[in-house]
Amino acid sequence: MGLVKTKGVVIKTKDFKENDKLVWIFSQERGKITTIAKGAKKSKSKFLSPTLPLAYGEFVMFKGKSLYNLQEVKLLNSFQKLLDNLEKLTYSSYVCELVDISMQDEEPNEELYKDFITCLYLLDTDALDYELLIRAFELKVLKATGYGLNFDNCVICKRKLNSSDYINLSYYGGVCEDCEKTNGLKISKAAFSALRFLNKTSMDKVYRLSLSKDVKKEIEKINTSIIFSNYSKKPKSLEMLKFIEE
């Protein structure tokens, strides 16, 4: 089997046998892949640093019977500052966990991969509202996995929407004034407008938006309701995230 070379980020690790590690990588060309890094737990292993959570690098591997076997890694960014700051670590752990629970193995999604890398680099700065950045990334994940919200047309009658005060959680989108408002959540028009902006705006432009704490909570409630309803696991890091936000 030929060698595979891909850029990616370590989103999860697990000790395996005495000296090895299982390493889950969200990669550019192959989506989420599971690799084994032999000897990675040894103090002098070449894989010690490149297989830490959030390590971003160029990974060379070959496909075994069930796992990819890691051969070489060129570390591009360790994101060490994220690991050294509790708030940033919690946010970055959450986005990694969100990718893990939402993506199927070996289903490439280059757009979400780019959004993910951008999110990590922006978390690594000190100039953004991190909570708003996370809400934007949640929307990108929902869109990438088939649960994207429709803010342009009423999801019941398809009429064009200028605004709305209700999100239907069964059909994933806004409801006009004339349609029945069931199976969803009432929100302020300010939150609807903010959701629409975040949904269509690239991650690196999120900084242009400034929201009150109440509006951000409304957005969080919408996003997490859909995440909890549609993915196989509930993000464990979310509880720590809520603790930090409070």
JSON list of N, CA and C in Angstrom, two decimals, residues 118-119 121-123 125-137 140 194 197-211 216:
[
{"chain": "A", "resi": 118, "resn": "THR", "atom": "N", "xyz": [-8.95, 27.84, 10.45]},
{"chain": "A", "resi": 118, "resn": "THR", "atom": "CA", "xyz": [-9.12, 29.28, 10.69]},
{"chain": "A", "resi": 118, "resn": "THR", "atom": "C", "xyz": [-9.56, 29.54, 12.12]},
{"chain": "A", "resi": 119, "resn": "CYS", "atom": "N", "xyz": [-10.50, 28.72, 12.61]},
{"chain": "A", "resi": 119, "resn": "CYS", "atom": "CA", "xyz": [-11.00, 28.88, 13.97]},
{"chain": "A", "resi": 119, "resn": "CYS", "atom": "C", "xyz": [-9.87, 28.73, 14.99]},
{"chain": "A", "resi": 121, "resn": "TYR", "atom": "N", "xyz": [-6.61, 29.21, 14.52]},
{"chain": "A", "resi": 121, "resn": "TYR", "atom": "CA", "xyz": [-5.70, 30.36, 14.42]},
{"chain": "A", "resi": 121, "resn": "TYR", "atom": "C", "xyz": [-6.31, 31.61, 15.06]},
{"chain": "A", "resi": 122, "resn": "LEU", "atom": "N", "xyz": [-7.61, 31.79, 14.91]},
{"chain": "A", "resi": 122, "resn": "LEU", "atom": "CA", "xyz": [-8.26, 32.95, 15.52]},
{"chain": "A", "resi": 122, "resn": "LEU", "atom": "C", "xyz": [-8.35, 32.81, 17.04]},
{"chain": "A", "resi": 123, "resn": "LEU", "atom": "N", "xyz": [-8.54, 31.60, 17.51]},
{"chain": "A", "resi": 123, "resn": "LEU", "atom": "CA", "xyz": [-8.51, 31.37, 18.96]},
{"chain": "A", "resi": 123, "resn": "LEU", "atom": "C", "xyz": [-7.13, 31.66, 19.52]},
{"chain": "A", "resi": 125, "resn": "THR", "atom": "N", "xyz": [-5.33, 34.11, 18.82]},
{"chain": "A", "resi": 125, "resn": "THR", "atom": "CA", "xyz": [-5.10, 35.54, 18.92]},
{"chain": "A", "resi": 125, "resn": "THR", "atom": "C", "xyz": [-5.79, 36.07, 20.19]},
{"chain": "A", "resi": 126, "resn": "ASP", "atom": "N", "xyz": [-5.66, 37.35, 20.43]},
{"chain": "A", "resi": 126, "resn": "ASP", "atom": "CA", "xyz": [-6.29, 37.97, 21.60]},
{"chain": "A", "resi": 126, "resn": "ASP", "atom": "C", "xyz": [-7.25, 39.09, 21.20]},
{"chain": "A", "resi": 127, "resn": "ALA", "atom": "N", "xyz": [-7.73, 39.06, 19.97]},
{"chain": "A", "resi": 127, "resn": "ALA", "atom": "CA", "xyz": [-8.48, 40.20, 19.46]},
{"chain": "A", "resi": 127, "resn": "ALA", "atom": "C", "xyz": [-9.93, 39.89, 19.11]},
{"chain": "A", "resi": 128, "resn": "LEU", "atom": "N", "xyz": [-10.44, 38.75, 19.58]},
{"chain": "A", "resi": 128, "resn": "LEU", "atom": "CA", "xyz": [-11.78, 38.34, 19.16]},
{"chain": "A", "resi": 128, "resn": "LEU", "atom": "C", "xyz": [-12.67, 37.99, 20.34]},
{"chain": "A", "resi": 129, "resn": "ASP", "atom": "N", "xyz": [-13.96, 38.02, 20.06]},
{"chain": "A", "resi": 129, "resn": "ASP", "atom": "CA", "xyz": [-14.95, 37.49, 20.98]},
{"chain": "A", "resi": 129, "resn": "ASP", "atom": "C", "xyz": [-15.00, 35.98, 20.73]},
{"chain": "A", "resi": 130, "resn": "TYR", "atom": "N", "xyz": [-14.35, 35.21, 21.59]},
{"chain": "A", "resi": 130, "resn": "TYR", "atom": "CA", "xyz": [-14.22, 33.77, 21.36]},
{"chain": "A", "resi": 130, "resn": "TYR", "atom": "C", "xyz": [-15.57, 33.06, 21.36]},
{"chain": "A", "resi": 131, "resn": "GLU", "atom": "N", "xyz": [-16.47, 33.51, 22.21]},
{"chain": "A", "resi": 131, "resn": "GLU", "atom": "CA", "xyz": [-17.79, 32.89, 22.28]},
{"chain": "A", "resi": 131, "resn": "GLU", "atom": "C", "xyz": [-18.51, 33.03, 20.94]},
{"chain": "A", "resi": 132, "resn": "LEU", "atom": "N", "xyz": [-18.41, 34.20, 20.34]},
{"chain": "A", "resi": 132, "resn": "LEU", "atom": "CA", "xyz": [-19.04, 34.44, 19.04]},
{"chain": "A", "resi": 132, "resn": "LEU", "atom": "C", "xyz": [-18.38, 33.60, 17.95]},
{"chain": "A", "resi": 133, "resn": "LEU", "atom": "N", "xyz": [-17.08, 33.44, 18.05]},
{"chain": "A", "resi": 133, "resn": "LEU", "atom": "CA", "xyz": [-16.34, 32.61, 17.10]},
{"chain": "A", "resi": 133, "resn": "LEU", "atom": "C", "xyz": [-16.83, 31.15, 17.17]},
{"chain": "A", "resi": 134, "resn": "ILE", "atom": "N", "xyz": [-17.05, 30.67, 18.37]},
{"chain": "A", "resi": 134, "resn": "ILE", "atom": "CA", "xyz": [-17.53, 29.30, 18.56]},
{"chain": "A", "resi": 134, "resn": "ILE", "atom": "C", "xyz": [-18.93, 29.12, 17.98]},
{"chain": "A", "resi": 135, "resn": "ARG", "atom": "N", "xyz": [-19.80, 30.11, 18.21]},
{"chain": "A", "resi": 135, "resn": "ARG", "atom": "CA", "xyz": [-21.15, 30.04, 17.65]},
{"chain": "A", "resi": 135, "resn": "ARG", "atom": "C", "xyz": [-21.09, 29.99, 16.11]},
{"chain": "A", "resi": 136, "resn": "ALA", "atom": "N", "xyz": [-20.18, 30.77, 15.52]},
{"chain": "A", "resi": 136, "resn": "ALA", "atom": "CA", "xyz": [-20.02, 30.76, 14.06]},
{"chain": "A", "resi": 136, "resn": "ALA", "atom": "C", "xyz": [-19.54, 29.39, 13.59]},
{"chain": "A", "resi": 137, "resn": "PHE", "atom": "N", "xyz": [-18.60, 28.80, 14.32]},
{"chain": "A", "resi": 137, "resn": "PHE", "atom": "CA", "xyz": [-18.09, 27.49, 13.90]},
{"chain": "A", "resi": 137, "resn": "PHE", "atom": "C", "xyz": [-19.16, 26.41, 14.03]},
{"chain": "A", "resi": 140, "resn": "LYS", "atom": "N", "xyz": [-21.11, 26.45, 10.96]},
{"chain": "A", "resi": 140, "resn": "LYS", "atom": "CA", "xyz": [-20.38, 25.86, 9.84]},
{"chain": "A", "resi": 140, "resn": "LYS", "atom": "C", "xyz": [-20.46, 24.33, 9.90]},
{"chain": "A", "resi": 194, "resn": "ALA", "atom": "N", "xyz": [-28.41, 38.13, 13.65]},
{"chain": "A", "resi": 194, "resn": "ALA", "atom": "CA", "xyz": [-27.04, 37.73, 13.97]},
{"chain": "A", "resi": 194, "resn": "ALA", "atom": "C", "xyz": [-26.75, 36.32, 13.45]},
{"chain": "A", "resi": 197, "resn": "PHE", "atom": "N", "xyz": [-26.22, 36.51, 9.75]},
{"chain": "A", "resi": 197, "resn": "PHE", "atom": "CA", "xyz": [-24.89, 37.06, 9.44]},
{"chain": "A", "resi": 197, "resn": "PHE", "atom": "C", "xyz": [-23.80, 36.01, 9.64]},
{"chain": "A", "resi": 198, "resn": "LEU", "atom": "N", "xyz": [-23.82, 35.33, 10.78]},
{"chain": "A", "resi": 198, "resn": "LEU", "atom": "CA", "xyz": [-22.80, 34.33, 11.08]},
{"chain": "A", "resi": 198, "resn": "LEU", "atom": "C", "xyz": [-22.85, 33.16, 10.12]},
{"chain": "A", "resi": 199, "resn": "ASN", "atom": "N", "xyz": [-24.04, 32.81, 9.69]},
{"chain": "A", "resi": 199, "resn": "ASN", "atom": "CA", "xyz": [-24.22, 31.66, 8.81]},
{"chain": "A", "resi": 199, "resn": "ASN", "atom": "C", "xyz": [-23.61, 31.89, 7.43]},
{"chain": "A", "resi": 200, "resn": "LYS", "atom": "N", "xyz": [-23.65, 33.12, 6.95]},
{"chain": "A", "resi": 200, "resn": "LYS", "atom": "CA", "xyz": [-23.17, 33.41, 5.60]},
{"chain": "A", "resi": 200, "resn": "LYS", "atom": "C", "xyz": [-21.79, 34.04, 5.56]},
{"chain": "A", "resi": 201, "resn": "THR", "atom": "N", "xyz": [-21.24, 34.38, 6.72]},
{"chain": "A", "resi": 201, "resn": "THR", "atom": "CA", "xyz": [-19.97, 35.10, 6.78]},
{"chain": "A", "resi": 201, "resn": "THR", "atom": "C", "xyz": [-18.82, 34.15, 7.04]},
{"chain": "A", "resi": 202, "resn": "SER", "atom": "N", "xyz": [-17.70, 34.38, 6.39]},
{"chain": "A", "resi": 202, "resn": "SER", "atom": "CA", "xyz": [-16.51, 33.55, 6.61]},
{"chain": "A", "resi": 202, "resn": "SER", "atom": "C", "xyz": [-15.99, 33.75, 8.02]},
{"chain": "A", "resi": 203, "resn": "MET", "atom": "N", "xyz": [-15.28, 32.73, 8.53]},
{"chain": "A", "resi": 203, "resn": "MET", "atom": "CA", "xyz": [-14.81, 32.76, 9.92]},
{"chain": "A", "resi": 203, "resn": "MET", "atom": "C", "xyz": [-13.93, 33.97, 10.22]},
{"chain": "A", "resi": 204, "resn": "ASP", "atom": "N", "xyz": [-13.15, 34.40, 9.26]},
{"chain": "A", "resi": 204, "resn": "ASP", "atom": "CA", "xyz": [-12.23, 35.50, 9.51]},
{"chain": "A", "resi": 204, "resn": "ASP", "atom": "C", "xyz": [-12.90, 36.87, 9.51]},
{"chain": "A", "resi": 205, "resn": "LYS", "atom": "N", "xyz": [-14.22, 36.90, 9.24]},
{"chain": "A", "resi": 205, "resn": "LYS", "atom": "CA", "xyz": [-14.96, 38.17, 9.26]},
{"chain": "A", "resi": 205, "resn": "LYS", "atom": "C", "xyz": [-15.91, 38.26, 10.45]},
{"chain": "A", "resi": 206, "resn": "VAL", "atom": "N", "xyz": [-15.90, 37.27, 11.30]},
{"chain": "A", "resi": 206, "resn": "VAL", "atom": "CA", "xyz": [-16.81, 37.24, 12.46]},
{"chain": "A", "resi": 206, "resn": "VAL", "atom": "C", "xyz": [-16.58, 38.44, 13.38]},
{"chain": "A", "resi": 207, "resn": "TYR", "atom": "N", "xyz": [-15.35, 38.93, 13.42]},
{"chain": "A", "resi": 207, "resn": "TYR", "atom": "CA", "xyz": [-15.00, 40.03, 14.32]},
{"chain": "A", "resi": 207, "resn": "TYR", "atom": "C", "xyz": [-15.82, 41.29, 14.04]},
{"chain": "A", "resi": 208, "resn": "ARG", "atom": "N", "xyz": [-16.43, 41.39, 12.87]},
{"chain": "A", "resi": 208, "resn": "ARG", "atom": "CA", "xyz": [-17.20, 42.57, 12.50]},
{"chain": "A", "resi": 208, "resn": "ARG", "atom": "C", "xyz": [-18.51, 42.70, 13.30]},
{"chain": "A", "resi": 209, "resn": "LEU", "atom": "N", "xyz": [-18.91, 41.62, 13.94]},
{"chain": "A", "resi": 209, "resn": "LEU", "atom": "CA", "xyz": [-20.18, 41.60, 14.67]},
{"chain": "A", "resi": 209, "resn": "LEU", "atom": "C", "xyz": [-19.94, 41.77, 16.17]},
{"chain": "A", "resi": 210, "resn": "SER", "atom": "N", "xyz": [-20.78, 42.59, 16.79]},
{"chain": "A", "resi": 210, "resn": "SER", "atom": "CA", "xyz": [-20.72, 42.78, 18.24]},
{"chain": "A", "resi": 210, "resn": "SER", "atom": "C", "xyz": [-22.12, 42.56, 18.79]},
{"chain": "A", "resi": 211, "resn": "LEU", "atom": "N", "xyz": [-22.23, 41.63, 19.75]},
{"chain": "A", "resi": 211, "resn": "LEU", "atom": "CA", "xyz": [-23.55, 41.26, 20.25]},
{"chain": "A", "resi": 211, "resn": "LEU", "atom": "C", "xyz": [-23.61, 41.34, 21.77]},
{"chain": "A", "resi": 216, "resn": "LYS", "atom": "N", "xyz": [-26.24, 36.46, 22.37]},
{"chain": "A", "resi": 216, "resn": "LYS", "atom": "CA", "xyz": [-25.32, 35.32, 22.23]},
{"chain": "A", "resi": 216, "resn": "LYS", "atom": "C", "xyz": [-25.89, 34.07, 22.89]}
]
